[in-house]
N, CA, C and O atoms as a GROMACS GRO file, in nm:
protein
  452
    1UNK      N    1  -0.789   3.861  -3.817
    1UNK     CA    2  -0.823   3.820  -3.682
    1UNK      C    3  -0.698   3.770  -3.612
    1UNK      O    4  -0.633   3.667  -3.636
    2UNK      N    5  -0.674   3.875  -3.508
    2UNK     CA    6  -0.541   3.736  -3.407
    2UNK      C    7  -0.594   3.644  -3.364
    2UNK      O    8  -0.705   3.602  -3.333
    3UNK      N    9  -0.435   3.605  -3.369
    3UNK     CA   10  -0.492   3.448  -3.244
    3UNK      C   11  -0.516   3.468  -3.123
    3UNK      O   12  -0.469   3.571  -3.075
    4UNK      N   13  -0.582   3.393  -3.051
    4UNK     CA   14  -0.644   3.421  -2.966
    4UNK      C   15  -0.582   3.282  -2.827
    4UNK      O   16  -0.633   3.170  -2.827
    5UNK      N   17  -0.492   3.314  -2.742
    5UNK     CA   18  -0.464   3.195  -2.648
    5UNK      C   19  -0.504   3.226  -2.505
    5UNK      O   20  -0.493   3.325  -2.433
    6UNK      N   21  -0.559   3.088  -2.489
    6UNK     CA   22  -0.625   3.110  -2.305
    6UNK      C   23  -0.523   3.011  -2.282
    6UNK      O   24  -0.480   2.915  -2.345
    7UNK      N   25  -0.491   3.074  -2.150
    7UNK     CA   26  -0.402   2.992  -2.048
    7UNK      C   27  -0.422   2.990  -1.891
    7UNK      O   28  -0.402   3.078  -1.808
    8UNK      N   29  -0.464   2.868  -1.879
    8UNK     CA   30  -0.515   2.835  -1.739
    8UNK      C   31  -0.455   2.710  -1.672
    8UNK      O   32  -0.515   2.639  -1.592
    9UNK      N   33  -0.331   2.691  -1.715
    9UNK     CA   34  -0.258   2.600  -1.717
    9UNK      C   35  -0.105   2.581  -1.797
    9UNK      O   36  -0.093   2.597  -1.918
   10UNK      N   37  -0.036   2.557  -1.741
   10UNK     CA   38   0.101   2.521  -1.802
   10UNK      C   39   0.185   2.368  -1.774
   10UNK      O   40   0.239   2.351  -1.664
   11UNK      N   41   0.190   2.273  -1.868
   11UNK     CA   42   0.228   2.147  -1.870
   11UNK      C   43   0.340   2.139  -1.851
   11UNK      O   44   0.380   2.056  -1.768
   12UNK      N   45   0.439   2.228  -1.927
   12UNK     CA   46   0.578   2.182  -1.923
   12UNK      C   47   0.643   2.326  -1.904
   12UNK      O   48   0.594   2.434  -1.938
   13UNK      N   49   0.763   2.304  -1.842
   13UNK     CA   50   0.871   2.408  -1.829
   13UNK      C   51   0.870   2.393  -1.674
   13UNK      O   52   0.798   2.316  -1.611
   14UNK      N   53   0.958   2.477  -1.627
   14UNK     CA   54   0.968   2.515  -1.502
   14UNK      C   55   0.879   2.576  -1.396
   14UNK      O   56   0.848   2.558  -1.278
   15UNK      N   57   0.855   2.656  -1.493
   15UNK     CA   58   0.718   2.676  -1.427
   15UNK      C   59   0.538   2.654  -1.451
   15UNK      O   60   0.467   2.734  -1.512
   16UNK      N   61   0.494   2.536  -1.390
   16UNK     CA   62   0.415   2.434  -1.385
   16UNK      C   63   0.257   2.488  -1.319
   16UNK      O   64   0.202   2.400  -1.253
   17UNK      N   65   0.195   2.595  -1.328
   17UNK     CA   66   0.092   2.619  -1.273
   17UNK      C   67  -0.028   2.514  -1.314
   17UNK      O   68  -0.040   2.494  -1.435
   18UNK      N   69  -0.105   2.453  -1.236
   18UNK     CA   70  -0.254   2.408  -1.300
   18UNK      C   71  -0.355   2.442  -1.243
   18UNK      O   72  -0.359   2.470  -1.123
   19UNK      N   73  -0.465   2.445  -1.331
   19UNK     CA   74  -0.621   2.527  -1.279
   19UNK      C   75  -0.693   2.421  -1.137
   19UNK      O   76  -0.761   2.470  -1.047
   20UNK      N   77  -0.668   2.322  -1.144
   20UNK     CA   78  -0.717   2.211  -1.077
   20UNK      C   79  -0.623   2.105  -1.013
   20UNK      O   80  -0.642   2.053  -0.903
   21UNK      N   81  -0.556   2.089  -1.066
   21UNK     CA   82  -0.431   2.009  -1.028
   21UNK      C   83  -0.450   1.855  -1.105
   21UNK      O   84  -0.371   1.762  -1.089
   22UNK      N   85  -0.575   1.849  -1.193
   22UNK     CA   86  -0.570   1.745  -1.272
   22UNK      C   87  -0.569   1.782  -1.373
   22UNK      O   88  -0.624   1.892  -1.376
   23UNK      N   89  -0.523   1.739  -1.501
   23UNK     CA   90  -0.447   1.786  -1.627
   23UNK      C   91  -0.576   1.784  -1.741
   23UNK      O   92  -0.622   1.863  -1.824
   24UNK      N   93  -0.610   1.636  -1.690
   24UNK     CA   94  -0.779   1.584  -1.812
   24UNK      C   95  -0.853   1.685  -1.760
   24UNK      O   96  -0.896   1.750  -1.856
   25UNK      N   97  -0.898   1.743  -1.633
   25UNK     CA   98  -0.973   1.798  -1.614
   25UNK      C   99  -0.965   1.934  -1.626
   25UNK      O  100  -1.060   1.997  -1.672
   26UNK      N  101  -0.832   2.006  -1.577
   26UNK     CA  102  -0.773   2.157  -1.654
   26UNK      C  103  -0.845   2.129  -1.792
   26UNK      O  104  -0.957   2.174  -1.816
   27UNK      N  105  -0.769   2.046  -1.890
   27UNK     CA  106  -0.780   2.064  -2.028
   27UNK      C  107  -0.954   2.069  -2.043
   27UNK      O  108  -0.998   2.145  -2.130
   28UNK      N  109  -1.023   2.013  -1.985
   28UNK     CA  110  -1.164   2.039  -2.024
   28UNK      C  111  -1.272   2.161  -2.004
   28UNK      O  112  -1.375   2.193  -2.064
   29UNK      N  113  -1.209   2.209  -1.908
   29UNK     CA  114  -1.246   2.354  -1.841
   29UNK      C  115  -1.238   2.456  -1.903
   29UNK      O  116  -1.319   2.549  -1.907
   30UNK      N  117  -1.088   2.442  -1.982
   30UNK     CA  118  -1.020   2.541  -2.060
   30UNK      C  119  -1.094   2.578  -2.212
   30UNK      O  120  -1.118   2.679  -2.278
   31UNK      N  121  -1.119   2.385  -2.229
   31UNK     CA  122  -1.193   2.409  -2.347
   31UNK      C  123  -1.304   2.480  -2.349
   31UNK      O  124  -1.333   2.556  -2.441
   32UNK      N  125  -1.386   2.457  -2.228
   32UNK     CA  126  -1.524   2.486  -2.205
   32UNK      C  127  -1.527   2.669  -2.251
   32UNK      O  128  -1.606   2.712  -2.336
   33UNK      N  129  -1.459   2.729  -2.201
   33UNK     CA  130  -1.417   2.895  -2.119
   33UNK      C  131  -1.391   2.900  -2.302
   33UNK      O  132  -1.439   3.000  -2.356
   34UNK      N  133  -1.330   2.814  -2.382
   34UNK     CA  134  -1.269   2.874  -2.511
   34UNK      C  135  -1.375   2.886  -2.584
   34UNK      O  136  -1.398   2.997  -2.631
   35UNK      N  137  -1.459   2.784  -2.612
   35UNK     CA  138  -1.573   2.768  -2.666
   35UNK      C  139  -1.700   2.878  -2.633
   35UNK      O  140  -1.777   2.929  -2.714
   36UNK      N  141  -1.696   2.892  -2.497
   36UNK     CA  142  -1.817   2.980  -2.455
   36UNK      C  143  -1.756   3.100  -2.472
   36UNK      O  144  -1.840   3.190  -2.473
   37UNK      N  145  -1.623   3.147  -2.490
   37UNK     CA  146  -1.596   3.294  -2.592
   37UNK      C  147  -1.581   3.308  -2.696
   37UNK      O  148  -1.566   3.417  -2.750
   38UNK      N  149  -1.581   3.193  -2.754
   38UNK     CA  150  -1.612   3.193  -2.918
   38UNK      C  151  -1.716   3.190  -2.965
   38UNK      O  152  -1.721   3.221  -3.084
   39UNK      N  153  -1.894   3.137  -2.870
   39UNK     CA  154  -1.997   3.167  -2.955
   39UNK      C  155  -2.030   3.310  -2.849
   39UNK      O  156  -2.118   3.383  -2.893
   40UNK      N  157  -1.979   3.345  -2.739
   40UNK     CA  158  -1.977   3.473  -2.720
   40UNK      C  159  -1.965   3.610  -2.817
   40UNK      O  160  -2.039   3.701  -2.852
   41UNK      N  161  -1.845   3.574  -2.836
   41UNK     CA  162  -1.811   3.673  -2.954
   41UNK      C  163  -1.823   3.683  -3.130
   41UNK      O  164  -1.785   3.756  -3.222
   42UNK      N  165  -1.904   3.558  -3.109
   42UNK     CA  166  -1.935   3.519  -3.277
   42UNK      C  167  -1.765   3.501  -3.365
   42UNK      O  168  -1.746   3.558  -3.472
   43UNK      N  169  -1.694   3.445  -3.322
   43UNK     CA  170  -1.588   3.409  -3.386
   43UNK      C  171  -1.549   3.274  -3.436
   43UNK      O  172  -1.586   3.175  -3.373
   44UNK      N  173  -1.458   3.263  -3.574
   44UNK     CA  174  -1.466   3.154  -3.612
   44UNK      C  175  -1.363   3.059  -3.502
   44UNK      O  176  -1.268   3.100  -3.436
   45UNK      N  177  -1.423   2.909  -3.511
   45UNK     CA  178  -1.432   2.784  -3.436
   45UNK      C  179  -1.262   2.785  -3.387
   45UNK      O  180  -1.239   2.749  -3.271
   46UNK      N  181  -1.146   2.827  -3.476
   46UNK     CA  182  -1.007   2.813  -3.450
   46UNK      C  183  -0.963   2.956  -3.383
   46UNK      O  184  -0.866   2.952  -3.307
   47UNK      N  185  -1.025   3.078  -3.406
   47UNK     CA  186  -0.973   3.183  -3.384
   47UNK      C  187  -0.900   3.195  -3.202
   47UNK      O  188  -0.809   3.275  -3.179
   48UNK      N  189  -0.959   3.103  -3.092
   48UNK     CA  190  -0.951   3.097  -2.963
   48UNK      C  191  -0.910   2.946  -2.957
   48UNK      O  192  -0.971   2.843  -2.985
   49UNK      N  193  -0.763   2.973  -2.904
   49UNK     CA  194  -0.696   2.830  -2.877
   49UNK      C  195  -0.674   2.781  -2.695
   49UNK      O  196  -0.708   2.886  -2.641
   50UNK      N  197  -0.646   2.706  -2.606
   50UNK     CA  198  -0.616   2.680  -2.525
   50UNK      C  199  -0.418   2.650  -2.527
   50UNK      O  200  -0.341   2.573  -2.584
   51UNK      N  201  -0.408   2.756  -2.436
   51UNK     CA  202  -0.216   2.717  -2.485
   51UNK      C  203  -0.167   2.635  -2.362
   51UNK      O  204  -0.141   2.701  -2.261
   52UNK      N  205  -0.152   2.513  -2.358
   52UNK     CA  206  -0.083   2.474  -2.216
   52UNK      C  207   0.008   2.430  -2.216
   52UNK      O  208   0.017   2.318  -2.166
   53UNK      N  209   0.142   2.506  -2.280
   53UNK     CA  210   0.269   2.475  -2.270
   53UNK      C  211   0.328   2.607  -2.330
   53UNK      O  212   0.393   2.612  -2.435
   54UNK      N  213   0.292   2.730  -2.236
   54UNK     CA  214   0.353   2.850  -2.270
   54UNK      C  215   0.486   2.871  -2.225
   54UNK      O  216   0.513   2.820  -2.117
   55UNK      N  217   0.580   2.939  -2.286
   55UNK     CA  218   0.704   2.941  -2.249
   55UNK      C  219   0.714   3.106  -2.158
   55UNK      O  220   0.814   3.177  -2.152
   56UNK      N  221   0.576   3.135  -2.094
   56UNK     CA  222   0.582   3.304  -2.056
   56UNK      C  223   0.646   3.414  -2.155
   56UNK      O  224   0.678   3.526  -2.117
   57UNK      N  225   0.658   3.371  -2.278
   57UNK     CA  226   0.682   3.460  -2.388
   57UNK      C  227   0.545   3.525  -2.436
   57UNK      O  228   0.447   3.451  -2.448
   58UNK      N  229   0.536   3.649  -2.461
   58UNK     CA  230   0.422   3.701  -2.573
   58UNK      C  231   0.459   3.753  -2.620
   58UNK      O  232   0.550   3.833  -2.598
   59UNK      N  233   0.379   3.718  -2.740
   59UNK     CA  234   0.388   3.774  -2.910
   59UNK      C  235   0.290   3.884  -2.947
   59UNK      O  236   0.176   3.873  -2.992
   60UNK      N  237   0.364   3.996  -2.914
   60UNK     CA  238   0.312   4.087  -2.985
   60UNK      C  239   0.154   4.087  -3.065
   60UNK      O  240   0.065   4.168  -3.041
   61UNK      N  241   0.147   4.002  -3.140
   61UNK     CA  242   0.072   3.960  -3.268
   61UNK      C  243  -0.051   3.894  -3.241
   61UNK      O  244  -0.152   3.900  -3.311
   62UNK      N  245  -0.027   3.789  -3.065
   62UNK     CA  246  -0.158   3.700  -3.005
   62UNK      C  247  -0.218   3.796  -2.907
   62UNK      O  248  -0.171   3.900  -2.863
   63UNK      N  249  -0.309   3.751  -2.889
   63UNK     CA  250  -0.407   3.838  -2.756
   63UNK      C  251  -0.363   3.696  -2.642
   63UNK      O  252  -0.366   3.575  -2.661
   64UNK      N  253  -0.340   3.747  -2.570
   64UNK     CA  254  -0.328   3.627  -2.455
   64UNK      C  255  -0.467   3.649  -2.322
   64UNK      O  256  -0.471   3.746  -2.247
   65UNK      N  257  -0.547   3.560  -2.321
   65UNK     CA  258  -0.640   3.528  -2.163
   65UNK      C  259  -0.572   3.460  -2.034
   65UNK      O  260  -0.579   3.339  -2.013
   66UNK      N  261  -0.518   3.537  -1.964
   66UNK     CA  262  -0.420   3.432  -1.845
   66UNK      C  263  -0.490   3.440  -1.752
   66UNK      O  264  -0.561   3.533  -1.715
   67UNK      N  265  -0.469   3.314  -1.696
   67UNK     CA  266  -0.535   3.288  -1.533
   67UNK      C  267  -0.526   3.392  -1.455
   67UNK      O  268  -0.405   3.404  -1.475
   68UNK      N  269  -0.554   3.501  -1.364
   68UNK     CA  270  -0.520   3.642  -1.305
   68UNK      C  271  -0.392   3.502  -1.180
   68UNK      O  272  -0.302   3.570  -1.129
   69UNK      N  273  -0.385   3.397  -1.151
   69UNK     CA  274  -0.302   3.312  -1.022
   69UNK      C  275  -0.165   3.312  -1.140
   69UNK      O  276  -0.056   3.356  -1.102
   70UNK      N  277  -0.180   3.265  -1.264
   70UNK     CA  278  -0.038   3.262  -1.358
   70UNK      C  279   0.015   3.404  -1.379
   70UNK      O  280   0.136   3.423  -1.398
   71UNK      N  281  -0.114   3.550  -1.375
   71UNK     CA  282  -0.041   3.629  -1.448
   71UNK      C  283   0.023   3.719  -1.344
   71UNK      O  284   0.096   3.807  -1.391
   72UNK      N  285   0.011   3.715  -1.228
   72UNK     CA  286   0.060   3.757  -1.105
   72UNK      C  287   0.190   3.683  -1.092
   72UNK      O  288   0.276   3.752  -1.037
   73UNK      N  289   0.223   3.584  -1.120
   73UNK     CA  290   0.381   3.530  -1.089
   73UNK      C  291   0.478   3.543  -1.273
   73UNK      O  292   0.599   3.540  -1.298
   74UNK      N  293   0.351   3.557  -1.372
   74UNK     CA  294   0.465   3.563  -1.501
   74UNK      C  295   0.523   3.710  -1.535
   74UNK      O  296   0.582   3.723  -1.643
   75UNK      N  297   0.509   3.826  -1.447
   75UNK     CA  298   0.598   3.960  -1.495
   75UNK      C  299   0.503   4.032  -1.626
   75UNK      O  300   0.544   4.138  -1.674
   76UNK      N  301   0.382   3.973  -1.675
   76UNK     CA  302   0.339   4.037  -1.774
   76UNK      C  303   0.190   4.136  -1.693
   76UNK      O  304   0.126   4.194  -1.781
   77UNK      N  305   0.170   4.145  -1.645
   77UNK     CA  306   0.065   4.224  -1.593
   77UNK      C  307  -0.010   4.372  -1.651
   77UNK      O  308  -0.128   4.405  -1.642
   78UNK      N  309   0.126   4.459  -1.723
   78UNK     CA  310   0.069   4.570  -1.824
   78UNK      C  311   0.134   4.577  -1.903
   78UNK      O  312   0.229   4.656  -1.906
   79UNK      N  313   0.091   4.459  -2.034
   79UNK     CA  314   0.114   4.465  -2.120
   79UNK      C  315  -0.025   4.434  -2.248
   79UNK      O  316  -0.107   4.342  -2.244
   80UNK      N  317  -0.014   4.530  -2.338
   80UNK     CA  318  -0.153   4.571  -2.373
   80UNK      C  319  -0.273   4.450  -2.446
   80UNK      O  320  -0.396   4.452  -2.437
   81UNK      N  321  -0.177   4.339  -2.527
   81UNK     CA  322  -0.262   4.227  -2.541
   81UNK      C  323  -0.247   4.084  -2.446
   81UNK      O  324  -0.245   3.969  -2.490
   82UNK      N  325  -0.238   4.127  -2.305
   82UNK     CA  326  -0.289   4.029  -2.211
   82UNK      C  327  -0.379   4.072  -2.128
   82UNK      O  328  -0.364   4.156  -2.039
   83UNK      N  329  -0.488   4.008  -2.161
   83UNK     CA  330  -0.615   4.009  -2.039
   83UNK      C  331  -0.620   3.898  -1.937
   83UNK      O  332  -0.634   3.780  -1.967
   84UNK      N  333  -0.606   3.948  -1.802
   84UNK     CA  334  -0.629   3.842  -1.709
   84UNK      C  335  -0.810   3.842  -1.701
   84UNK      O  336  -0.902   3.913  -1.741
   85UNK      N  337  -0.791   3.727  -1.630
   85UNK     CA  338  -0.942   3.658  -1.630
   85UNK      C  339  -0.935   3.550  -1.504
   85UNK      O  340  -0.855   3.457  -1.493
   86UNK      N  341  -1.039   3.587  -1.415
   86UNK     CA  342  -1.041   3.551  -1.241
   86UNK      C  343  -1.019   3.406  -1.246
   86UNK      O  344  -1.057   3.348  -1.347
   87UNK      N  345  -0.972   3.350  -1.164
   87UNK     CA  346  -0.924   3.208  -1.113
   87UNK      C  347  -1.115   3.134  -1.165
   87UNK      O  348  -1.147   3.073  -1.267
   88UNK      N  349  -1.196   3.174  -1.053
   88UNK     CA  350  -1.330   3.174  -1.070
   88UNK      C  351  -1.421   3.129  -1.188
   88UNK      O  352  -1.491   3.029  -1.203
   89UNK      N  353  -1.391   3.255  -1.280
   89UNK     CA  354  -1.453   3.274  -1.389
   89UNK      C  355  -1.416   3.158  -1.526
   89UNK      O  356  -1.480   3.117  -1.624
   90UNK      N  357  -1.305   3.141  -1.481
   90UNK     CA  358  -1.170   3.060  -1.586
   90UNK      C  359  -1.229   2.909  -1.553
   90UNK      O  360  -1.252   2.836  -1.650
   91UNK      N  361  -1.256   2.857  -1.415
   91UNK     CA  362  -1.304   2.737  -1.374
   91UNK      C  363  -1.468   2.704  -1.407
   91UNK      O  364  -1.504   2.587  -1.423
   92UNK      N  365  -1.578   2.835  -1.415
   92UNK     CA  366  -1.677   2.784  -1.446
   92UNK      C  367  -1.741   2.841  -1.535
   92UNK      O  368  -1.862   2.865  -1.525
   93UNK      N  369  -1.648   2.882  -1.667
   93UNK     CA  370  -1.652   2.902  -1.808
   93UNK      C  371  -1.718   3.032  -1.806
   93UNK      O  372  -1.770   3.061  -1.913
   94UNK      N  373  -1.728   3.121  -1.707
   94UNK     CA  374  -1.798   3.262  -1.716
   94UNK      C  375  -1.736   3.327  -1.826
   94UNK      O  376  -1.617   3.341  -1.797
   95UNK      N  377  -1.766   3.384  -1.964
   95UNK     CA  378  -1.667   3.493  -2.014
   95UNK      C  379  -1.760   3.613  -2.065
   95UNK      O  380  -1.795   3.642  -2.180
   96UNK      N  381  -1.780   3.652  -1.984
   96UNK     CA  382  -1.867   3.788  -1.985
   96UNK      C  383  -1.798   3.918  -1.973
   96UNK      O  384  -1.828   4.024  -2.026
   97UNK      N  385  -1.693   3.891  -1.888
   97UNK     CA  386  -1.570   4.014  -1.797
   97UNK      C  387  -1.493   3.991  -1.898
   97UNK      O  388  -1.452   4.096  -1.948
   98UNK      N  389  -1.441   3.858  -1.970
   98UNK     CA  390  -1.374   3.834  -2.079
   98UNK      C  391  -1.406   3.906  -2.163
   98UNK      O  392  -1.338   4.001  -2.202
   99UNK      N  393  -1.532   3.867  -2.214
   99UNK     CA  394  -1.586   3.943  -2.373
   99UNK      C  395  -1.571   4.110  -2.340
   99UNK      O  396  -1.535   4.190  -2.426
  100UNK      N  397  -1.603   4.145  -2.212
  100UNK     CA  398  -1.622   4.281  -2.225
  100UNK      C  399  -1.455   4.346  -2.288
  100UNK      O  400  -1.418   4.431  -2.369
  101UNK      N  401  -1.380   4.234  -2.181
  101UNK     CA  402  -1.248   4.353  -2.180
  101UNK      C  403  -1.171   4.315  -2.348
  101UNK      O  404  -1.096   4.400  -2.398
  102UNK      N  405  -1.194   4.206  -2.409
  102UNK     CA  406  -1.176   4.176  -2.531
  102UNK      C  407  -1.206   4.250  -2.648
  102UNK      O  408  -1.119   4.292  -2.724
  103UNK      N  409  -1.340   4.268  -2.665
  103UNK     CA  410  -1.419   4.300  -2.753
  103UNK      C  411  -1.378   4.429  -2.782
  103UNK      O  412  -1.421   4.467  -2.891
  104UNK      N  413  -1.292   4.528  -2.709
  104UNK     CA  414  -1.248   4.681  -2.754
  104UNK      C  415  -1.083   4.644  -2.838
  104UNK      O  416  -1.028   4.722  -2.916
  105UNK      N  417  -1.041   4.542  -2.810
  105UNK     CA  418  -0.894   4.518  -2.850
  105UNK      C  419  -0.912   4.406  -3.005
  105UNK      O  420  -0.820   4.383  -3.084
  106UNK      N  421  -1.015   4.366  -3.011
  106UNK     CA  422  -1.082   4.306  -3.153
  106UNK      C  423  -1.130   4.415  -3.221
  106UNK      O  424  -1.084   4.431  -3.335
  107UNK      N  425  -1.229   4.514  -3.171
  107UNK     CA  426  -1.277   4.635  -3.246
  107UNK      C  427  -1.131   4.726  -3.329
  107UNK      O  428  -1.121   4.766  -3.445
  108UNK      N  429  -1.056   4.733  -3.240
  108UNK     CA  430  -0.895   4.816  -3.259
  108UNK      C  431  -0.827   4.736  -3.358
  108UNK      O  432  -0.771   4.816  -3.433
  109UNK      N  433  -0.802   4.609  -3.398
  109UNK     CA  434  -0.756   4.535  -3.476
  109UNK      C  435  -0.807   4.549  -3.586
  109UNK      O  436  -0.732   4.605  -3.666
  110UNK      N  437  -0.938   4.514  -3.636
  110UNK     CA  438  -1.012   4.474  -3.733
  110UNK      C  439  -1.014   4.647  -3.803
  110UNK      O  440  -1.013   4.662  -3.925
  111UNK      N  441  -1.017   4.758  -3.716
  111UNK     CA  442  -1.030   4.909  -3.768
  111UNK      C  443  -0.850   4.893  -3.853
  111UNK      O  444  -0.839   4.977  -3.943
  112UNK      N  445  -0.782   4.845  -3.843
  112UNK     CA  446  -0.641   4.861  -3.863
  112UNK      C  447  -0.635   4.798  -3.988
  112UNK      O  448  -0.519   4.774  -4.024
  113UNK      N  449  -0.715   4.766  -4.057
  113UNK     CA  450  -0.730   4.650  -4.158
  113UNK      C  451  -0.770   4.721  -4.282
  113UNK      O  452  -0.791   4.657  -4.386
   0.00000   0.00000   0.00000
């Protein structure tokens, strides 16, 4: 199973995006959205992390969920394990558009095994 990082927020570096503009409250949102795609997708409790201190690097190896407001200014837009996910959806834990666009790039992994 990859790891799995949602990012709807960035704490440190230069470049500083937040979902809300309050940090306690980003971080709780984020959790919410992580949790409701983890019993979405029936995955174990660690497999979906919240990353909020990305350095705009990806690893090959993680699936990344970015805010569609972060992934429009970070240069990653088609690259094959980042799924954006609506400003919207990210704020009121929808992951339905998530699971859909996910669930073919978990199927592709787990066949590789």
């Amino acid at each position: 199973m990859p790891e799995i990082k949602v990012i709807g927020d960035i704490l440190s570096g230069k470049f500083q995006p937040t979902l809300t503009g309050n940090a306690v409250v980003d971080a709780a949102l984020i959790d919410r959205f992580c949790q409701s795609l983890i019993t979405a997708l029936a995955l174990t409790p660690h497999a979906v992390q919240a990353e909020h201190h990305w350095n705009l690097q990806v690893d090959p190896a993680t699936i990344y969920i970015i805010d569609d407001h972060i992934l429009k200014t970070s240069g990653h837009h088609r690259v094959a394990n980042v799924i954006p996910v609506s400003h919207p959806d990210l704020l009121h834990g929808q992951v339905d558009v998530t699971k859909r666009k996910l669930a073919p790039i978990l199927a592709a992994q787990s066949s590789l095994k």
